[in-house]
PDB file of C-alpha atoms in Angstrom:
ATOM      1  CA  UNK A  21      -5.912 -31.546 -19.285  1.00 36.00           C
ATOM      2  CA  UNK A  22      -4.330 -30.216 -16.321  1.00 38.00           C
ATOM      3  CA  UNK A  23      -5.351 -30.176 -12.803  1.00 38.00           C
ATOM      4  CA  UNK A  24      -3.823 -28.662  -9.747  1.00 40.00           C
ATOM      5  CA  UNK A  25      -3.623 -30.143  -6.351  1.00 40.00           C
ATOM      6  CA  UNK A  26      -5.757 -27.427  -4.836  1.00 43.00           C
ATOM      7  CA  UNK A  27      -8.965 -27.461  -3.095  1.00 41.00           C
ATOM      8  CA  UNK A  28     -12.041 -25.324  -4.241  1.00 39.00           C
ATOM      9  CA  UNK A  29     -12.779 -21.933  -2.805  1.00 38.00           C
ATOM     10  CA  UNK A  30     -16.185 -20.721  -2.306  1.00 39.00           C
ATOM     11  CA  UNK A  31     -16.524 -16.980  -3.145  1.00 42.00           C
ATOM     12  CA  UNK A  32     -19.110 -14.579  -1.920  1.00 43.00           C
ATOM     13  CA  UNK A  33     -19.505 -12.437  -5.116  1.00 44.00           C
ATOM     14  CA  UNK A  34     -21.476  -9.570  -3.590  1.00 47.00           C
ATOM     15  CA  UNK A  35     -19.330  -9.283  -0.443  1.00 49.00           C
ATOM     16  CA  UNK A  36     -16.189  -9.384  -2.716  1.00 50.00           C
ATOM     17  CA  UNK A  37     -17.123  -6.504  -4.691  1.00 47.00           C
ATOM     18  CA  UNK A  38     -18.467  -4.506  -1.778  1.00 51.00           C
ATOM     19  CA  UNK A  39     -14.860  -5.131  -0.119  1.00 52.00           C
ATOM     20  CA  UNK A  40     -13.235  -3.803  -3.555  1.00 52.00           C
ATOM     21  CA  UNK A  41     -15.495  -0.725  -3.260  1.00 52.00           C
ATOM     22  CA  UNK A  42     -14.630  -0.067   0.302  1.00 57.00           C
ATOM     23  CA  UNK A  43     -10.931  -0.683  -0.023  1.00 59.00           C
ATOM     24  CA  UNK A  44     -10.410   1.403  -3.237  1.00 57.00           C
ATOM     25  CA  UNK A  45     -13.052   3.985  -2.743  1.00 61.00           C
ATOM     26  CA  UNK A  46     -14.562   2.875  -6.072  1.00 64.00           C
ATOM     27  CA  UNK A  47     -18.024   2.553  -7.140  1.00 70.00           C
ATOM     28  CA  UNK A  48     -18.614  -0.489  -9.270  1.00 71.00           C
ATOM     29  CA  UNK A  49     -21.444  -0.689 -11.672  1.00 71.00           C
ATOM     30  CA  UNK A  50     -22.364  -4.215 -11.223  1.00 69.00           C
ATOM     31  CA  UNK A  51     -25.721  -6.175 -10.544  1.00 71.00           C
ATOM     32  CA  UNK A  52     -26.469  -6.749  -6.832  1.00 73.00           C
ATOM     33  CA  UNK A  53     -27.517 -10.292  -7.452  1.00 72.00           C
ATOM     34  CA  UNK A  54     -26.340 -12.417 -10.433  1.00 72.00           C
ATOM     35  CA  UNK A  55     -28.171 -15.652 -10.853  1.00 78.00           C
ATOM     36  CA  UNK A  56     -26.397 -17.180 -14.007  1.00 85.00           C
ATOM     37  CA  UNK A  57     -22.839 -18.097 -14.493  1.00 84.00           C
ATOM     38  CA  UNK A  58     -22.518 -15.699 -17.390  1.00 86.00           C
ATOM     39  CA  UNK A  59     -23.597 -12.821 -15.228  1.00 84.00           C
ATOM     40  CA  UNK A  60     -21.562 -13.808 -12.378  1.00 85.00           C
ATOM     41  CA  UNK A  61     -18.480 -14.092 -14.583  1.00 85.00           C
ATOM     42  CA  UNK A  62     -19.093 -10.668 -15.996  1.00 86.00           C
ATOM     43  CA  UNK A  63     -19.409  -9.051 -12.458  1.00 87.00           C
ATOM     44  CA  UNK A  64     -16.100 -10.860 -11.533  1.00 86.00           C
ATOM     45  CA  UNK A  65     -14.393  -9.379 -14.488  1.00 86.00           C
ATOM     46  CA  UNK A  66     -15.549  -5.740 -13.415  1.00 85.00           C
ATOM     47  CA  UNK A  67     -14.175  -6.651  -9.861  1.00 85.00           C
ATOM     48  CA  UNK A  68     -10.774  -7.910 -11.188  1.00 86.00           C
ATOM     49  CA  UNK A  69     -10.430  -5.011 -13.654  1.00 86.00           C
ATOM     50  CA  UNK A  70     -10.920  -2.526 -10.828  1.00 84.00           C
ATOM     51  CA  UNK A  71      -8.616  -4.632  -8.513  1.00 84.00           C
ATOM     52  CA  UNK A  72      -5.825  -4.748 -11.139  1.00 85.00           C
ATOM     53  CA  UNK A  73      -6.112  -1.011 -11.612  1.00 83.00           C
ATOM     54  CA  UNK A  74      -5.763  -0.383  -7.977  1.00 81.00           C
ATOM     55  CA  UNK A  75      -2.808  -2.791  -7.685  1.00 82.00           C
ATOM     56  CA  UNK A  76      -1.287  -1.283 -10.941  1.00 80.00           C
ATOM     57  CA  UNK A  77      -0.958  -4.786 -12.479  1.00 80.00           C
ATOM     58  CA  UNK A  78      -1.309  -5.536 -15.975  1.00 82.00           C
ATOM     59  CA  UNK A  79      -3.811  -8.366 -16.797  1.00 79.00           C
ATOM     60  CA  UNK A  80      -1.152 -10.386 -18.545  1.00 79.00           C
ATOM     61  CA  UNK A  81       1.372 -10.020 -15.535  1.00 81.00           C
ATOM     62  CA  UNK A  82      -1.238 -10.968 -12.927  1.00 86.00           C
ATOM     63  CA  UNK A  83      -1.011 -14.425 -11.366  1.00 88.00           C
ATOM     64  CA  UNK A  84      -4.713 -14.530 -11.383  1.00 90.00           C
ATOM     65  CA  UNK A  85      -7.671 -14.261 -13.936  1.00 91.00           C
ATOM     66  CA  UNK A  86     -11.252 -14.108 -14.077  1.00 89.00           C
ATOM     67  CA  UNK A  87     -11.445 -17.735 -15.441  1.00 91.00           C
ATOM     68  CA  UNK A  88      -9.045 -19.021 -12.674  1.00 91.00           C
ATOM     69  CA  UNK A  89     -10.948 -17.226  -9.818  1.00 90.00           C
ATOM     70  CA  UNK A  90     -14.434 -18.066 -11.093  1.00 90.00           C
ATOM     71  CA  UNK A  91     -13.283 -21.896 -11.403  1.00 90.00           C
ATOM     72  CA  UNK A  92     -12.281 -21.536  -7.845  1.00 89.00           C
ATOM     73  CA  UNK A  93      -8.611 -21.957  -8.333  1.00 89.00           C
ATOM     74  CA  UNK A  94      -7.118 -21.728  -4.654  1.00 89.00           C
ATOM     75  CA  UNK A  95      -3.626 -20.651  -5.903  1.00 89.00           C
ATOM     76  CA  UNK A  96      -4.745 -17.844  -7.999  1.00 90.00           C
ATOM     77  CA  UNK A  97      -7.109 -16.845  -5.088  1.00 90.00           C
ATOM     78  CA  UNK A  98      -4.351 -16.794  -2.620  1.00 90.00           C
ATOM     79  CA  UNK A  99      -2.042 -14.711  -4.985  1.00 89.00           C
ATOM     80  CA  UNK A 100      -4.858 -11.985  -5.346  1.00 90.00           C
ATOM     81  CA  UNK A 101      -5.454 -12.022  -1.653  1.00 89.00           C
ATOM     82  CA  UNK A 102      -1.858 -11.501  -0.834  1.00 88.00           C
ATOM     83  CA  UNK A 103      -1.442  -8.723  -3.357  1.00 88.00           C
ATOM     84  CA  UNK A 104      -4.647  -6.984  -1.942  1.00 86.00           C
ATOM     85  CA  UNK A 105      -3.230  -7.287   1.642  1.00 84.00           C
ATOM     86  CA  UNK A 106       0.063  -5.806   0.675  1.00 82.00           C
ATOM     87  CA  UNK A 107      -1.614  -2.898  -1.195  1.00 80.00           C
ATOM     88  CA  UNK A 108      -4.442  -1.922   1.245  1.00 78.00           C
ATOM     89  CA  UNK A 109      -3.066  -3.248   4.668  1.00 74.00           C
ATOM     90  CA  UNK A 110       0.719  -3.088   4.580  1.00 69.00           C
ATOM     91  CA  UNK A 111       1.111  -3.265   8.214  1.00 64.00           C
ATOM     92  CA  UNK A 112      -0.408  -6.786   8.223  1.00 70.00           C
ATOM     93  CA  UNK A 113       2.450  -9.102   9.332  1.00 69.00           C
ATOM     94  CA  UNK A 114       2.542 -11.509   6.364  1.00 75.00           C
ATOM     95  CA  UNK A 115       5.363 -14.044   6.842  1.00 76.00           C
ATOM     96  CA  UNK A 116       8.146 -14.084   4.361  1.00 74.00           C
ATOM     97  CA  UNK A 117       9.175 -17.021   2.073  1.00 75.00           C
ATOM     98  CA  UNK A 118       5.731 -18.717   2.054  1.00 82.00           C
ATOM     99  CA  UNK A 119       5.786 -21.304  -0.590  1.00 82.00           C
ATOM    100  CA  UNK A 120       3.108 -23.918  -1.644  1.00 82.00           C
ATOM    101  CA  UNK A 121       3.865 -27.154  -3.691  1.00 81.00           C
ATOM    102  CA  UNK A 122       1.565 -27.367  -6.708  1.00 82.00           C
ATOM    103  CA  UNK A 123       1.035 -30.740  -8.330  1.00 84.00           C
ATOM    104  CA  UNK A 124       0.059 -30.743 -12.037  1.00 79.00           C
ATOM    105  CA  UNK A 125      -1.560 -34.029 -13.204  1.00 84.00           C
ATOM    106  CA  UNK A 126      -1.862 -34.651 -16.943  1.00 84.00           C
ATOM    107  CA  UNK A 127      -3.614 -37.609 -18.557  1.00 84.00           C
ATOM    108  CA  UNK A 128      -1.725 -39.196 -21.319  1.00 83.00           C
ATOM    109  CA  UNK A 129      -1.908 -42.295 -23.534  1.00 83.00           C
ATOM    110  CA  UNK A 130       0.415 -44.170 -21.123  1.00 84.00           C
ATOM    111  CA  UNK A 131      -1.302 -43.043 -17.964  1.00 82.00           C
ATOM    112  CA  UNK A 132      -1.105 -40.222 -15.602  1.00 83.00           C
ATOM    113  CA  UNK A 133       1.888 -37.965 -15.543  1.00 81.00           C
ATOM    114  CA  UNK A 134       2.471 -35.665 -12.621  1.00 82.00           C
ATOM    115  CA  UNK A 135       4.838 -32.754 -12.120  1.00 80.00           C
ATOM    116  CA  UNK A 136       5.496 -30.665  -9.010  1.00 77.00           C
ATOM    117  CA  UNK A 137       6.148 -27.002  -9.036  1.00 78.00           C
ATOM    118  CA  UNK A 138       6.932 -24.650  -6.004  1.00 80.00           C
ATOM    119  CA  UNK A 139       4.966 -21.420  -6.124  1.00 83.00           C
ATOM    120  CA  UNK A 140       6.186 -18.365  -4.088  1.00 84.00           C
ATOM    121  CA  UNK A 141       3.244 -16.709  -2.311  1.00 84.00           C
ATOM    122  CA  UNK A 142       4.980 -13.956  -0.311  1.00 82.00           C
ATOM    123  CA  UNK A 143       8.339 -12.338  -0.696  1.00 77.00           C
ATOM    124  CA  UNK A 144      11.525 -14.311  -0.613  1.00 70.00           C
ATOM    125  CA  UNK A 145      13.727 -12.357   1.774  1.00 62.00           C
ATOM    126  CA  UNK A 146      16.900 -13.306   3.673  1.00 55.00           C
ATOM    127  CA  UNK A 147      17.746 -11.520   6.894  1.00 48.00           C
ATOM    128  CA  UNK A 148      20.255  -9.404   4.997  1.00 51.00           C
ATOM    129  CA  UNK A 149      17.459  -8.035   2.959  1.00 50.00           C
ATOM    130  CA  UNK A 150      15.222  -6.886   5.849  1.00 49.00           C
ATOM    131  CA  UNK A 151      15.711  -3.206   6.850  1.00 52.00           C
ATOM    132  CA  UNK A 152      17.016  -3.077  10.611  1.00 53.00           C
ATOM    133  CA  UNK A 153      14.506  -1.659  13.024  1.00 57.00           C
ATOM    134  CA  UNK A 154      14.734   2.211  13.670  1.00 61.00           C
ATOM    135  CA  UNK A 155      13.774   4.246  16.473  1.00 64.00           C
ATOM    136  CA  UNK A 156      10.040   4.252  15.413  1.00 63.00           C
ATOM    137  CA  UNK A 157       9.769   0.561  15.381  1.00 62.00           C
ATOM    138  CA  UNK A 158      11.050   0.681  19.042  1.00 66.00           C
ATOM    139  CA  UNK A 159       8.801   3.546  19.854  1.00 67.00           C
ATOM    140  CA  UNK A 160       5.672   1.878  18.683  1.00 63.00           C
ATOM    141  CA  UNK A 161       6.742  -1.624  20.264  1.00 68.00           C
ATOM    142  CA  UNK A 162       8.291  -0.458  23.580  1.00 63.00           C
ATOM    143  CA  UNK A 163       6.770   2.959  24.300  1.00 65.00           C
ATOM    144  CA  UNK A 164       3.304   3.227  22.617  1.00 68.00           C
ATOM    145  CA  UNK A 165       2.226   5.780  25.364  1.00 73.00           C
ATOM    146  CA  UNK A 166       4.872   8.270  23.926  1.00 77.00           C
ATOM    147  CA  UNK A 167       3.547   8.027  20.436  1.00 76.00           C
ATOM    148  CA  UNK A 168       0.853  10.704  20.933  1.00 80.00           C
ATOM    149  CA  UNK A 169       3.602  13.126  22.323  1.00 81.00           C
ATOM    150  CA  UNK A 170       5.665  12.848  19.346  1.00 80.00           C
ATOM    151  CA  UNK A 171       2.507  13.123  17.127  1.00 83.00           C
ATOM    152  CA  UNK A 172       1.511  16.280  18.839  1.00 87.00           C
ATOM    153  CA  UNK A 173       5.057  17.871  18.547  1.00 85.00           C
ATOM    154  CA  UNK A 174       5.253  17.067  14.885  1.00 84.00           C
ATOM    155  CA  UNK A 175       1.572  18.451  14.272  1.00 89.00           C
ATOM    156  CA  UNK A 176       2.471  21.561  16.016  1.00 90.00           C
ATOM    157  CA  UNK A 177       5.552  22.014  13.858  1.00 89.00           C
ATOM    158  CA  UNK A 178       3.696  21.224  10.603  1.00 91.00           C
ATOM    159  CA  UNK A 179       0.831  23.767  11.417  1.00 91.00           C
ATOM    160  CA  UNK A 180       3.543  26.283  12.112  1.00 89.00           C
ATOM    161  CA  UNK A 181       4.957  25.890   8.709  1.00 88.00           C
ATOM    162  CA  UNK A 182       1.615  25.695   6.834  1.00 89.00           C
ATOM    163  CA  UNK A 183      -0.032  28.813   8.607  1.00 88.00           C
ATOM    164  CA  UNK A 184       1.118  31.065   5.808  1.00 86.00           C
ATOM    165  CA  UNK A 185      -0.631  28.850   3.236  1.00 87.00           C
ATOM    166  CA  UNK A 186      -3.977  28.918   5.346  1.00 90.00           C
ATOM    167  CA  UNK A 187      -3.709  25.310   6.081  1.00 90.00           C
ATOM    168  CA  UNK A 188      -3.758  23.249   9.314  1.00 89.00           C
ATOM    169  CA  UNK A 189      -3.493  19.684  10.315  1.00 91.00           C
ATOM    170  CA  UNK A 190      -5.713  18.016  13.092  1.00 89.00           C
ATOM    171  CA  UNK A 191      -4.946  14.323  12.257  1.00 87.00           C
ATOM    172  CA  UNK A 192      -1.530  13.196  11.354  1.00 84.00           C
ATOM    173  CA  UNK A 193      -2.902   9.793  10.785  1.00 81.00           C
ATOM    174  CA  UNK A 194      -5.340  10.611   7.946  1.00 87.00           C
ATOM    175  CA  UNK A 195      -4.521  14.198   6.453  1.00 92.00           C
ATOM    176  CA  UNK A 196      -1.299  13.107   4.680  1.00 93.00           C
ATOM    177  CA  UNK A 197      -2.699  10.127   2.927  1.00 91.00           C
ATOM    178  CA  UNK A 198      -3.498  11.832  -0.309  1.00 93.00           C
ATOM    179  CA  UNK A 199      -0.141  13.374  -0.517  1.00 93.00           C
ATOM    180  CA  UNK A 200      -1.268  17.049  -0.944  1.00 94.00           C
ATOM    181  CA  UNK A 201      -0.404  18.515   2.226  1.00 93.00           C
ATOM    182  CA  UNK A 202       2.837  16.505   2.227  1.00 93.00           C
ATOM    183  CA  UNK A 203       3.907  17.966  -1.117  1.00 93.00           C
ATOM    184  CA  UNK A 204       2.840  21.489  -0.018  1.00 92.00           C
ATOM    185  CA  UNK A 205       4.793  21.126   3.199  1.00 91.00           C
ATOM    186  CA  UNK A 206       7.954  19.862   1.445  1.00 91.00           C
ATOM    187  CA  UNK A 207       7.768  22.787  -0.970  1.00 89.00           C
ATOM    188  CA  UNK A 208       7.342  25.211   1.865  1.00 87.00           C
ATOM    189  CA  UNK A 209      10.434  23.867   3.763  1.00 87.00           C
ATOM    190  CA  UNK A 210      12.583  23.099   0.925  1.00 85.00           C
ATOM    191  CA  UNK A 211      11.760  25.941  -1.229  1.00 82.00           C
ATOM    192  CA  UNK A 212      10.241  23.925  -4.093  1.00 78.00           C
ATOM    193  CA  UNK A 213       7.703  25.237  -6.616  1.00 80.00           C
ATOM    194  CA  UNK A 214       5.558  22.461  -7.750  1.00 81.00           C
ATOM    195  CA  UNK A 215       3.366  23.188 -10.859  1.00 84.00           C
ATOM    196  CA  UNK A 216      -0.223  22.018 -10.429  1.00 83.00           C
ATOM    197  CA  UNK A 217       0.336  19.865 -13.510  1.00 86.00           C
ATOM    198  CA  UNK A 218       2.906  17.929 -11.550  1.00 88.00           C
ATOM    199  CA  UNK A 219       0.430  16.557  -8.893  1.00 91.00           C
ATOM    200  CA  UNK A 220      -3.237  16.172  -8.032  1.00 91.00           C
ATOM    201  CA  UNK A 221      -4.383  18.967  -6.021  1.00 91.00           C
ATOM    202  CA  UNK A 222      -7.719  17.130  -5.197  1.00 91.00           C
ATOM    203  CA  UNK A 223      -7.021  13.536  -5.765  1.00 91.00           C
ATOM    204  CA  UNK A 224     -10.152  11.331  -6.394  1.00 88.00           C
ATOM    205  CA  UNK A 225      -8.722   7.947  -6.423  1.00 88.00           C
ATOM    206  CA  UNK A 226      -6.056   5.805  -4.793  1.00 86.00           C
ATOM    207  CA  UNK A 227      -3.981   5.938  -8.062  1.00 86.00           C
ATOM    208  CA  UNK A 228      -3.757   9.664  -7.969  1.00 89.00           C
ATOM    209  CA  UNK A 229      -3.000   9.699  -4.130  1.00 90.00           C
ATOM    210  CA  UNK A 230      -0.170   7.118  -4.892  1.00 89.00           C
ATOM    211  CA  UNK A 231       1.087   9.644  -7.416  1.00 91.00           C
ATOM    212  CA  UNK A 232       1.212  12.316  -5.044  1.00 92.00           C
ATOM    213  CA  UNK A 233       2.996  10.494  -2.222  1.00 92.00           C
ATOM    214  CA  UNK A 234       5.262   8.767  -4.690  1.00 91.00           C
ATOM    215  CA  UNK A 235       6.429  12.297  -5.823  1.00 91.00           C
ATOM    216  CA  UNK A 236       6.925  13.547  -2.258  1.00 91.00           C
ATOM    217  CA  UNK A 237       9.108  10.640  -1.484  1.00 90.00           C
ATOM    218  CA  UNK A 238      11.216  11.212  -4.428  1.00 89.00           C
ATOM    219  CA  UNK A 239      11.690  14.823  -3.449  1.00 89.00           C
ATOM    220  CA  UNK A 240      12.718  13.797   0.168  1.00 89.00           C
ATOM    221  CA  UNK A 241      15.166  11.269  -1.381  1.00 87.00           C
ATOM    222  CA  UNK A 242      16.698  13.858  -3.557  1.00 84.00           C
ATOM    223  CA  UNK A 243      17.247  16.021  -0.529  1.00 83.00           C
ATOM    224  CA  UNK A 244      18.850  13.140   1.321  1.00 84.00           C
ATOM    225  CA  UNK A 245      16.137  13.152   4.049  1.00 82.00           C
ATOM    226  CA  UNK A 246      14.787   9.599   3.992  1.00 79.00           C
ATOM    227  CA  UNK A 247      17.204   7.597   6.218  1.00 73.00           C
ATOM    228  CA  UNK A 248      14.816   4.634   6.398  1.00 75.00           C
ATOM    229  CA  UNK A 249      12.933   2.987   3.225  1.00 79.00           C
ATOM    230  CA  UNK A 250       9.295   4.133   3.072  1.00 84.00           C
ATOM    231  CA  UNK A 251       6.698   2.367   0.926  1.00 85.00           C
ATOM    232  CA  UNK A 252       4.317   5.096  -0.657  1.00 87.00           C
ATOM    233  CA  UNK A 253       1.462   2.678  -0.397  1.00 86.00           C
ATOM    234  CA  UNK A 254       1.905   2.664   3.433  1.00 85.00           C
ATOM    235  CA  UNK A 255       1.345   6.382   3.443  1.00 90.00           C
ATOM    236  CA  UNK A 256      -1.740   6.174   1.199  1.00 89.00           C
ATOM    237  CA  UNK A 257      -3.133   3.450   3.627  1.00 87.00           C
ATOM    238  CA  UNK A 258      -2.708   5.789   6.577  1.00 87.00           C
ATOM    239  CA  UNK A 259      -0.033   3.788   8.202  1.00 84.00           C
ATOM    240  CA  UNK A 260       0.945   5.877  11.255  1.00 82.00           C
ATOM    241  CA  UNK A 261       4.522   4.708  11.677  1.00 82.00           C
ATOM    242  CA  UNK A 262       5.502   5.375   8.089  1.00 86.00           C
ATOM    243  CA  UNK A 263       3.750   8.837   8.198  1.00 89.00           C
ATOM    244  CA  UNK A 264       5.623   9.636  11.190  1.00 86.00           C
ATOM    245  CA  UNK A 265       9.027   8.661   9.690  1.00 85.00           C
ATOM    246  CA  UNK A 266       8.795  11.059   6.764  1.00 87.00           C
ATOM    247  CA  UNK A 267       7.418  13.986   8.817  1.00 88.00           C
ATOM    248  CA  UNK A 268      10.295  13.627  11.338  1.00 84.00           C
ATOM    249  CA  UNK A 269      12.732  13.786   8.684  1.00 84.00           C
ATOM    250  CA  UNK A 270      11.470  17.102   7.860  1.00 87.00           C
ATOM    251  CA  UNK A 271      11.073  18.224  11.583  1.00 83.00           C
ATOM    252  CA  UNK A 272      14.640  16.870  12.375  1.00 81.00           C
ATOM    253  CA  UNK A 273      16.097  19.177   9.617  1.00 83.00           C
ATOM    254  CA  UNK A 274      13.906  22.292  10.033  1.00 81.00           C
ATOM    255  CA  UNK A 275      13.071  22.533  13.720  1.00 72.00           C
ATOM    256  CA  UNK A 276      16.777  23.396  14.367  1.00 56.00           C
ATOM    257  CA  UNK A 277      16.616  26.157  11.758  1.00 58.00           C
ATOM    258  CA  UNK A 278      13.366  27.527  13.150  1.00 52.00           C
ATOM    259  CA  UNK A 279      14.643  27.633  16.784  1.00 55.00           C
ATOM    260  CA  UNK A 280      18.086  28.867  16.206  1.00 51.00           C
ATOM    261  CA  UNK A 281      21.581  27.326  16.682  1.00 47.00           C
ATOM    262  CA  UNK A 282      20.629  24.624  19.174  1.00 49.00           C
ATOM    263  CA  UNK A 283      21.841  21.067  19.413  1.00 45.00           C
ATOM    264  CA  UNK A 284      20.288  19.079  16.523  1.00 44.00           C
ATOM    265  CA  UNK A 285      17.375  16.714  17.409  1.00 46.00           C
ATOM    266  CA  UNK A 286      18.176  13.232  17.499  1.00 49.00           C
ATOM    267  CA  UNK A 287      15.699  10.228  16.922  1.00 51.00           C
ATOM    268  CA  UNK A 288      12.703  10.150  19.329  1.00 54.00           C
ATOM    269  CA  UNK A 289      13.469   8.220  22.550  1.00 51.00           C
TER     270      UNK A 289
END
C-alpha cells in the first residue's frame, strides 16, 4: 500500500462545480447537495469530465483522477488547479520551475520502504526559453494610461474595415474572444474566403471559440504577421495584451495601405 507525503485537502463540492460552470460557461447536470459518498463521487466525475473537456486533456493523460481528488490527494489537486489557472486565467503570474518532493512509503515484510520522487507542477523554463518582452509588455507596465488611446486607434481601424460587412466593434477586450470577428477581419484584410464549415459562426462553447482563434492565429502565422508568440487560450480568455498584439499586427500592415505611401507604423510608444 502506497502513501504520499501529502496532507489532505478539503473540497467544497457545490462551489467546485459552480466554479467550473462559471469558467467554462457550461451547465452541469448534477445534484445541488450530495449526502452519500457514492453520489459525491458521481458528482465529482461529472465535474472532472467537463474540466478535462475544457482543458482538452484525455482522462488517461491527466495527472488527476476522480479517485485521487475524492480521496483528497494534494498533488493531484494541485496539478488540476494549475491546469485550470493556465487555461482560464493565463495572465496569472504562476512561477516557473515549481517542484514538489513526494515521498512514497511502502510496507514490506522487512519493514517500511520509502522512495522520493520530484514532481513538476509548473513549466520548467530557462531564461533562454522565455520570450523577451515586447512593446506591449512595456506599454502595459510603464505607460498604462496610453493603453486606452492605442485601443481606440485600433478599434477605429477595425470598424473601418468591417463596415462593409455591417459589423462594428465597441469592446476590443471582449468581442474578439470567440474568434468570429477576428476571422472575418483577417479574411477581409488578407483576401481570404473562409467556408462556414471551417469555423463556428456562432460558437457555443470554449472549445469552439478556441478552434476559431487557433485558426485565426494559423492564418496570421502563414502571412508572417505574428512577430511575438500568442497563446490562443489567452484570446479566448479576453487577455487584453494578447488581443492587442494580434490586432496591431494587422493594423501595422494595413493602416499604411489605407492611408497611402506614408512611413510605416512602428511599435506603439
